[in-house]
PDB file of C-alpha atoms in Angstrom:
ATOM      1  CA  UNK M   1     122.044 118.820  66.553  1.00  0.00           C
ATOM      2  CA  UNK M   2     122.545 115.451  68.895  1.00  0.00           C
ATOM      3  CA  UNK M   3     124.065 112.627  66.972  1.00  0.00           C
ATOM      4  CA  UNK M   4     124.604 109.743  68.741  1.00  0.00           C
ATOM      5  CA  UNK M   5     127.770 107.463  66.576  1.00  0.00           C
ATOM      6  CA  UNK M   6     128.243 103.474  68.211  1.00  0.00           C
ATOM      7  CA  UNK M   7     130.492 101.389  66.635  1.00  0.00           C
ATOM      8  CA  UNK M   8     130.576  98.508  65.616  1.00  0.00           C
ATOM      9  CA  UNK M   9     127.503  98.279  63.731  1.00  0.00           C
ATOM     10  CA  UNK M  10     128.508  94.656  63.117  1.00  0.00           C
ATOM     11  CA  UNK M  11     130.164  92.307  65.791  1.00  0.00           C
ATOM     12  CA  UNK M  12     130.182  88.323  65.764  1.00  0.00           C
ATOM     13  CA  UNK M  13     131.956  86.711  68.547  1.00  0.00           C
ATOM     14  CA  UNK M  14     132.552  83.708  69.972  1.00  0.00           C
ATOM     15  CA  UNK M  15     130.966  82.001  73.227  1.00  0.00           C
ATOM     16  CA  UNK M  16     132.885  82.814  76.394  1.00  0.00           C
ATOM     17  CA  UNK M  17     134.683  85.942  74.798  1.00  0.00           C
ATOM     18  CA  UNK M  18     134.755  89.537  75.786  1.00  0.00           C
ATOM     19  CA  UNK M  19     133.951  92.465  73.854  1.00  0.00           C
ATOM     20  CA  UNK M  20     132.817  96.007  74.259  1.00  0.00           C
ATOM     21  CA  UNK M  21     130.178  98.368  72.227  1.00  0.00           C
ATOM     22  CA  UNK M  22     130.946 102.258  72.230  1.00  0.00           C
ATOM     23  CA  UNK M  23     128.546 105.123  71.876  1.00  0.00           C
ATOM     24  CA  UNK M  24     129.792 108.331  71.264  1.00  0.00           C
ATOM     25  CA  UNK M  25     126.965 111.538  71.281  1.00  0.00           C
ATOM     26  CA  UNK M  26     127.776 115.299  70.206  1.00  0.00           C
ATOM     27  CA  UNK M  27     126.174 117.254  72.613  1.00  0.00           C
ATOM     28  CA  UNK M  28     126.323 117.897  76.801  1.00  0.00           C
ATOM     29  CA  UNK M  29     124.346 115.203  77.831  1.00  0.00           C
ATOM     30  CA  UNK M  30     124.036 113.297  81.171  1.00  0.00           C
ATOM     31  CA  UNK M  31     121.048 110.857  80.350  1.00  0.00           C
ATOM     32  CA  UNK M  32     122.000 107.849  78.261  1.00  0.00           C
ATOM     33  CA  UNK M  33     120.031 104.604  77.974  1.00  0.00           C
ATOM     34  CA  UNK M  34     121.007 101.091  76.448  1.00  0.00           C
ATOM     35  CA  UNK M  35     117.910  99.004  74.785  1.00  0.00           C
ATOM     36  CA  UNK M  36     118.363  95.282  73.076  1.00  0.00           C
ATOM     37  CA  UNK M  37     116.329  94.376  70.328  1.00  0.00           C
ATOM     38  CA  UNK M  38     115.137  91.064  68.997  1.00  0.00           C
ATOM     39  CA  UNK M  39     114.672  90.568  65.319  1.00  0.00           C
ATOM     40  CA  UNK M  40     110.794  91.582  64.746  1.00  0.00           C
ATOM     41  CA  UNK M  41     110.071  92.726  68.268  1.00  0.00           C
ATOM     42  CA  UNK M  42     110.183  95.677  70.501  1.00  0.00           C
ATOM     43  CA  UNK M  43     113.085  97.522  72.573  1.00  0.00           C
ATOM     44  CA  UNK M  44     113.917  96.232  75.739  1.00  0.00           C
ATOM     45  CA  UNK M  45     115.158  98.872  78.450  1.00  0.00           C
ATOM     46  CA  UNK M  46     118.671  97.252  79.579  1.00  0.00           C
ATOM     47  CA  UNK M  47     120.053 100.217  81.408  1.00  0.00           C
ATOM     48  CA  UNK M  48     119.426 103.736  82.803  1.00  0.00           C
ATOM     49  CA  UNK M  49     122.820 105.751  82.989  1.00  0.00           C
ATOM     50  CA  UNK M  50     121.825 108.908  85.049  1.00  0.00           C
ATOM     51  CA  UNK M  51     125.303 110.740  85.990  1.00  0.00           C
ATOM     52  CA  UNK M  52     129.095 110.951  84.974  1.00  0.00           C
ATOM     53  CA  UNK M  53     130.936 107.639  86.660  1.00  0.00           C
ATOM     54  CA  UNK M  54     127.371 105.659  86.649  1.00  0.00           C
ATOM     55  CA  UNK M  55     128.009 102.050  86.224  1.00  0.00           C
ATOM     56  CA  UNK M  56     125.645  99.408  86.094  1.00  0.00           C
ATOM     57  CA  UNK M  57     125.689  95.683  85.632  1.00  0.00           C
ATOM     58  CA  UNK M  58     122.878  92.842  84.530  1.00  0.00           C
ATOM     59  CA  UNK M  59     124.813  89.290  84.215  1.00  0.00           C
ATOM     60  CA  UNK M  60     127.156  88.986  81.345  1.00  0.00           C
ATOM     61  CA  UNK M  61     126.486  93.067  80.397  1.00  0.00           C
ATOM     62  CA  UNK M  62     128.105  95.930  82.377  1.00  0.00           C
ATOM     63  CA  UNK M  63     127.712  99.712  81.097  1.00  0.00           C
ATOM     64  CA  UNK M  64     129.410 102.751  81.974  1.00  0.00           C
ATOM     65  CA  UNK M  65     128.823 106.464  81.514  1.00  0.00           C
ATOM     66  CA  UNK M  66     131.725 108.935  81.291  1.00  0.00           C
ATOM     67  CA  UNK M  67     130.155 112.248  80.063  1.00  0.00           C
ATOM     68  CA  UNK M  68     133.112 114.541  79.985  1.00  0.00           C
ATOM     69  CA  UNK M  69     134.581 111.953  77.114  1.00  0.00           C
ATOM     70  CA  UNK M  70     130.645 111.783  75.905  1.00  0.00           C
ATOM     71  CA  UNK M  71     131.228 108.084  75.906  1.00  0.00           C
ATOM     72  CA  UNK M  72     129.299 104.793  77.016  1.00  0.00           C
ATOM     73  CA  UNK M  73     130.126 101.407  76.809  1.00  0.00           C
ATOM     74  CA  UNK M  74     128.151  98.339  76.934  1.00  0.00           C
ATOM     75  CA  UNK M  75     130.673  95.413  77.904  1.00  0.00           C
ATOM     76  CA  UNK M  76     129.836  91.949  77.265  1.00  0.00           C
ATOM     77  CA  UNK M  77     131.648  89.694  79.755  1.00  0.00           C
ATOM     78  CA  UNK M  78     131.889  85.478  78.752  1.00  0.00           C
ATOM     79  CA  UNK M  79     129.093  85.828  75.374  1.00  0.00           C
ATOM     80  CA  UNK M  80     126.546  82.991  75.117  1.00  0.00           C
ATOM     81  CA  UNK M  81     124.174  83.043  72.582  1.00  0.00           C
ATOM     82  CA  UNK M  82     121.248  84.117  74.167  1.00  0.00           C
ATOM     83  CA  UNK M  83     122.925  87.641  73.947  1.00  0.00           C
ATOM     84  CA  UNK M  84     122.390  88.117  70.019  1.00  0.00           C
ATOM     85  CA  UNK M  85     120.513  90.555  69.797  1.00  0.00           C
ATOM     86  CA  UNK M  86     121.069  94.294  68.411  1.00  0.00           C
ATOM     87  CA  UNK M  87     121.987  96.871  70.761  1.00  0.00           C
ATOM     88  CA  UNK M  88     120.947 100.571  70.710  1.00  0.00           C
ATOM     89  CA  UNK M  89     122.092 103.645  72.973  1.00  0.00           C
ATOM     90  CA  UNK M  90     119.910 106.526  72.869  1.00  0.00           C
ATOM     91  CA  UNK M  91     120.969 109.865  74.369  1.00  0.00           C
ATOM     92  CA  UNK M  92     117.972 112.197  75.867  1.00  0.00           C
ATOM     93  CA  UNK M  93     118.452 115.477  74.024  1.00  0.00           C
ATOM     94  CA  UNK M  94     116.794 117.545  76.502  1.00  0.00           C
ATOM     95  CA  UNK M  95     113.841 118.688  74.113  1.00  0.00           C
ATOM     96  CA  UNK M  96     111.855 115.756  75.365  1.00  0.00           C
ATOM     97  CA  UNK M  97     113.011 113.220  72.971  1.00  0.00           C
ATOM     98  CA  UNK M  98     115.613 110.328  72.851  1.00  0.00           C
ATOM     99  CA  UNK M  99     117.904 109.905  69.788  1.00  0.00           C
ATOM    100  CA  UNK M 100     119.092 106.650  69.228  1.00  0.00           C
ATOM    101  CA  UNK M 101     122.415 105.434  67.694  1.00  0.00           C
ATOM    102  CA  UNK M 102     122.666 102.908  64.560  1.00  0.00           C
ATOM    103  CA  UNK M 103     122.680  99.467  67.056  1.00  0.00           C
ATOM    104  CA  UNK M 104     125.085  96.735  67.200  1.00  0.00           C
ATOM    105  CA  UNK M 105     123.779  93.925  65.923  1.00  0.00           C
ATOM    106  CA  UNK M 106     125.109  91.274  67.625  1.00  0.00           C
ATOM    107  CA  UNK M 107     126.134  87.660  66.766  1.00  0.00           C
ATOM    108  CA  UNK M 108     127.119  85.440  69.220  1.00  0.00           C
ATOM    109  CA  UNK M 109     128.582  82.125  67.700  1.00  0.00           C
ATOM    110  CA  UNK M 110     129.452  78.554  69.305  1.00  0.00           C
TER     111      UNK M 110
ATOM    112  CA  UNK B   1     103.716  93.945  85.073  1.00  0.00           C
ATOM    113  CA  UNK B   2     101.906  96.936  82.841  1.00  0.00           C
ATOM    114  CA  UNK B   3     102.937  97.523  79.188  1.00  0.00           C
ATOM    115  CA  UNK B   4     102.502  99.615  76.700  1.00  0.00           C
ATOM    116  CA  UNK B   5      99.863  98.289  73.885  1.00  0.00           C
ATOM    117  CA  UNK B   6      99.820  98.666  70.072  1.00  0.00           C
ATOM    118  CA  UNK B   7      96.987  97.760  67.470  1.00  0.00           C
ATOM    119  CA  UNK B   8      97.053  96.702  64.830  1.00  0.00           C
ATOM    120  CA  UNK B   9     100.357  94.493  64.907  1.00  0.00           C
ATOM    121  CA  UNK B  10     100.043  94.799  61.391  1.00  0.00           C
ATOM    122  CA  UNK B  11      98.689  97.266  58.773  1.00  0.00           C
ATOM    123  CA  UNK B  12      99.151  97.236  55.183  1.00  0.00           C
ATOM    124  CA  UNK B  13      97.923 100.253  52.946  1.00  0.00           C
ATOM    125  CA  UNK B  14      97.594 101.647  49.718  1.00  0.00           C
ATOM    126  CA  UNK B  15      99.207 105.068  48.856  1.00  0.00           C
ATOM    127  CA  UNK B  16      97.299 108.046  49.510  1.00  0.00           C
ATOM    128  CA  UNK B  17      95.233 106.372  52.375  1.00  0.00           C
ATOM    129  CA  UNK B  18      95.154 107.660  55.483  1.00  0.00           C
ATOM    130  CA  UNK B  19      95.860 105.091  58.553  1.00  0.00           C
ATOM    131  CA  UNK B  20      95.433 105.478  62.222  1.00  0.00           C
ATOM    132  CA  UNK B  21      98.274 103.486  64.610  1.00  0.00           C
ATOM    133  CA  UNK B  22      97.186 103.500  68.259  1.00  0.00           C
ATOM    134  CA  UNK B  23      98.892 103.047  71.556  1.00  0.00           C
ATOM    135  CA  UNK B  24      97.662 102.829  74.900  1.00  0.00           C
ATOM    136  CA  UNK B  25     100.363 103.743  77.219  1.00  0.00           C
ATOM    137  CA  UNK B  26     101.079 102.528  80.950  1.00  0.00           C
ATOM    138  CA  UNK B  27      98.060 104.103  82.651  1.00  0.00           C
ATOM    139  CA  UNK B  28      99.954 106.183  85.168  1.00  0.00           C
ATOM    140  CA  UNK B  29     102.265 107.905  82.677  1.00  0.00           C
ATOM    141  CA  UNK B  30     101.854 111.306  81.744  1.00  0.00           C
ATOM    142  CA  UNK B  31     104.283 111.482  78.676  1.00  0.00           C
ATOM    143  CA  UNK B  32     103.522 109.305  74.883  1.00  0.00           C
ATOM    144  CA  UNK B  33     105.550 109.205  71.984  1.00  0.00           C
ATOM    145  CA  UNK B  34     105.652 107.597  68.634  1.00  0.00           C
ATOM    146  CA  UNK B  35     109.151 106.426  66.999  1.00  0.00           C
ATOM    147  CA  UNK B  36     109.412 104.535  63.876  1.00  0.00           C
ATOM    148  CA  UNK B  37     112.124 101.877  62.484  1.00  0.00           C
ATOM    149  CA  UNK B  38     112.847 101.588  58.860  1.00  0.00           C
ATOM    150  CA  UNK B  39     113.330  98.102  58.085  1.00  0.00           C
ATOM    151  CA  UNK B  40     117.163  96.930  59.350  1.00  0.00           C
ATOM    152  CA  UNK B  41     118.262 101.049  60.664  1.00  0.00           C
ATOM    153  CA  UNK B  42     117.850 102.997  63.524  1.00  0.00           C
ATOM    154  CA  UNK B  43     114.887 104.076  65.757  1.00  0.00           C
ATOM    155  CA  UNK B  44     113.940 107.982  64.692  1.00  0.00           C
ATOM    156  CA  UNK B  45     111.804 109.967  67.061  1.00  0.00           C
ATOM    157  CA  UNK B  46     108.460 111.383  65.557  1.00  0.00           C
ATOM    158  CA  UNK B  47     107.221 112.923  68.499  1.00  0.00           C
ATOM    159  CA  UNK B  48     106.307 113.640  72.061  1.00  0.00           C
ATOM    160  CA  UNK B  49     102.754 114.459  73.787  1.00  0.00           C
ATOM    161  CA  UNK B  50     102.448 115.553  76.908  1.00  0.00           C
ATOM    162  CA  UNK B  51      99.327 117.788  78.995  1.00  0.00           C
ATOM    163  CA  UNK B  52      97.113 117.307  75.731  1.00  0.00           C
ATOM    164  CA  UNK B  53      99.436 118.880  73.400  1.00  0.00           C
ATOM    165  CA  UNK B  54     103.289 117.920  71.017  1.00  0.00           C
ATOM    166  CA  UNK B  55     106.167 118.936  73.323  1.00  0.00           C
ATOM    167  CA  UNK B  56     108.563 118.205  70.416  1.00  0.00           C
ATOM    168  CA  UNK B  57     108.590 117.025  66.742  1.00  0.00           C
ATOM    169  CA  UNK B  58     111.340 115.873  64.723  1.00  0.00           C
ATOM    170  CA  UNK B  59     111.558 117.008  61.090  1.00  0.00           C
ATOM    171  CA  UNK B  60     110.004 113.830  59.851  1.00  0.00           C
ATOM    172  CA  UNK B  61     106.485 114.818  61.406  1.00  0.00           C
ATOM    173  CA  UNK B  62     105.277 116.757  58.757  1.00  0.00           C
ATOM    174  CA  UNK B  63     101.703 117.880  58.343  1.00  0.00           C
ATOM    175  CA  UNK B  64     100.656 114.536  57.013  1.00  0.00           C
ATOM    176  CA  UNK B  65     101.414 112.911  60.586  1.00  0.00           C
ATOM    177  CA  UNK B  66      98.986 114.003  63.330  1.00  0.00           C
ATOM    178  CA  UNK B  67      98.444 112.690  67.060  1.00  0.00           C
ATOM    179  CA  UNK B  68      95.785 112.495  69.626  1.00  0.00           C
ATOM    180  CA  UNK B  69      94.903 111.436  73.032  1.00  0.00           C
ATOM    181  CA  UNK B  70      91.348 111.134  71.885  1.00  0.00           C
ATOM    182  CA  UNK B  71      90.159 109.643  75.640  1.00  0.00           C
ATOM    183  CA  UNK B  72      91.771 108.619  78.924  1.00  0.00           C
ATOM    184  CA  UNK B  73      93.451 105.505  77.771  1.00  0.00           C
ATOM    185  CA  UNK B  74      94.442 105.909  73.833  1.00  0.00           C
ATOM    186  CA  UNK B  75      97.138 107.962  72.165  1.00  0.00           C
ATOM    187  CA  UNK B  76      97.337 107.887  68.237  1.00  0.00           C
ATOM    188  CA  UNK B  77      99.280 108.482  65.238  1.00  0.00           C
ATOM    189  CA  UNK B  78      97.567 109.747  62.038  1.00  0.00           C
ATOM    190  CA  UNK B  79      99.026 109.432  58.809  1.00  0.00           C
ATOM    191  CA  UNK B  80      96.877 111.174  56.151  1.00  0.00           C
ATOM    192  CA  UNK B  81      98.165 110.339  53.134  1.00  0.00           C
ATOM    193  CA  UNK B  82     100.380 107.512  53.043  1.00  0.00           C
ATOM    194  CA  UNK B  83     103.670 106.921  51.202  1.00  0.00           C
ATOM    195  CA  UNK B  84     105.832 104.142  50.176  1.00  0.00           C
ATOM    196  CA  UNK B  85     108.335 105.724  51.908  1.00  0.00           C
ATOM    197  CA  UNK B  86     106.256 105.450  55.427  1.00  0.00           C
ATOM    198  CA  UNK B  87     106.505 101.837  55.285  1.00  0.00           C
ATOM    199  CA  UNK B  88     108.618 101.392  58.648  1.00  0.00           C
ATOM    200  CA  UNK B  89     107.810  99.857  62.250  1.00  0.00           C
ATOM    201  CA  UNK B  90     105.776 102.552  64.618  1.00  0.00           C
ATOM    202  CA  UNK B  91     106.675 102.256  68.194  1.00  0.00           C
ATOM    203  CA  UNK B  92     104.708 103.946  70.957  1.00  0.00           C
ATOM    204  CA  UNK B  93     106.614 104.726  74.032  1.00  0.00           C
ATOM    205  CA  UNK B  94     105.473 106.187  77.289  1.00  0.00           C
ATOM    206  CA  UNK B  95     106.869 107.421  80.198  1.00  0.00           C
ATOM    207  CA  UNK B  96     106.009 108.591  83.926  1.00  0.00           C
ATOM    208  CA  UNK B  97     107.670 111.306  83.861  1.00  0.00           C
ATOM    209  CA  UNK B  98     110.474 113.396  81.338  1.00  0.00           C
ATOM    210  CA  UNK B  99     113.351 110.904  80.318  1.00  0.00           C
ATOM    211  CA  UNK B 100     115.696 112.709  83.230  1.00  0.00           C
ATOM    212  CA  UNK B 101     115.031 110.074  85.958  1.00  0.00           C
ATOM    213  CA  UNK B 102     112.595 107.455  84.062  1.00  0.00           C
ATOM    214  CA  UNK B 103     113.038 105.014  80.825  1.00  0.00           C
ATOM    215  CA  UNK B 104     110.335 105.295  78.155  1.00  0.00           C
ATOM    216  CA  UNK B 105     108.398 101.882  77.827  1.00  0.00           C
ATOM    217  CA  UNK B 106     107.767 100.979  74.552  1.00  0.00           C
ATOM    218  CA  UNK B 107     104.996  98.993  72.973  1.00  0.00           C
ATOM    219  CA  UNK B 108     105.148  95.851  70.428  1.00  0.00           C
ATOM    220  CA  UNK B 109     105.228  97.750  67.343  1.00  0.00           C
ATOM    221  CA  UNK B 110     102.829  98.424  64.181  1.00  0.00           C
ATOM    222  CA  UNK B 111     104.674  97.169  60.949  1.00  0.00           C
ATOM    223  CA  UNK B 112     102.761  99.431  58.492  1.00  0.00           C
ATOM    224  CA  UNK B 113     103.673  98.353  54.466  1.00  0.00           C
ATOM    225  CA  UNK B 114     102.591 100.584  52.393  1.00  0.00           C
ATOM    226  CA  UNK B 115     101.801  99.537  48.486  1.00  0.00           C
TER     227      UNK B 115
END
């Protein structure tokens, strides 16, 4: 069975500093998506990891894909506040669903 | 921009009702599912509809969850008997094609308490 670990389920940082969310899944996968939600609302699709290597970058957030390790990180460059939030990865389990990991909920402080 | 819809936004129910949570997916995708969220932990899939039928089900829909793409536009989620323990959000998700190439959408949510 898939399970999909991140750590840390808990982060509060400062503005301007660096930090980095891991998700670690069991299983051979090569799909692996990052989603942010907002207290009381829905998931928001952040990135689309497709293939070993695959990075991809949206302002302050950069993720990477490294499926050999069965790794991804989601790297926070320079935090501002706007970025707290909680953070999911979900892993496609090829049976045609996604399971997610715990989140990160995320506290960014001045 | 299209988006997946969800009615009510709200639903609060007495145990042993039945409820019905619907969705109406982006209009060109061919693949719905229902997660829920537990207040405060992680998303769980439900399940996955796709050509009329479930492609997949996680243990948590039992035979007191049911779905349906009852016409061209609306997918739903059946509970028949409610529990305290079903009290949770409901997202709907959809997709264009399997999660291989494209993300799955999701909708706004149904917060269903159950009392």
């Amino acid at each position: 069975e898939l399970k999909v670990e991140q750590n840390p389920l808990f982060l509060s940082m400062q503005e301007e500093k660096n930090y980095t969310i891991y998700c670690n899944y069991s299983t051979t996968s090569d799909r692996l998506y990052w989603y942010r939600q907002d207290p009381g609302k829905s998931l928001e699709s952040l990135f689309v990891l497709l293939s070993n290597g695959a990075v991809k970058q949206e302002g302050r957030l950069m993720a990477s894909l490294d499926t050999k390790a069965r790794l991804s990180t989601l790297h926070i460059t320079a935090a501002v506040h706007d970025l707290s939030a909680t953070y999911f990865c979900a892993v496609d389990n090829r049976s045609n669903d996604m399971r997610f990991g715990a989140g990160t909920r995320l506290t960014v402080k001045p | 921009e299209p988006e997946v819809t969800q009615t009510p936004s709200h639903q609060v129910t007495q145990m042993g009702q039945e409820v019905i949570l619907r969705c109406v997916p982006i209009s060109n995708h061919l693949y719905f599912y229902w997660y829920r969220q537990i207040l405060g932990q992680k998303v769980e899939f439900l399940v996955s509809f796709y050509n009329n039928e479930i492609s997949e089900k996680s243990e948590i829909f039992d035979d007191q969850f049911s779905v349906e793409r009852p016409d061209g536009s609306n997918f739903t989620l059946k509970i028949r008997s409610t529990k305290l323990e079903d009290s949770a959000m409901y997202f709907c998700a959809s997709s264009y094609v399997r999660t291989s190439a494209y993300e799955q959408y999701f909708g706004p949510g149904t917060r269903l308490t159950v009392t």
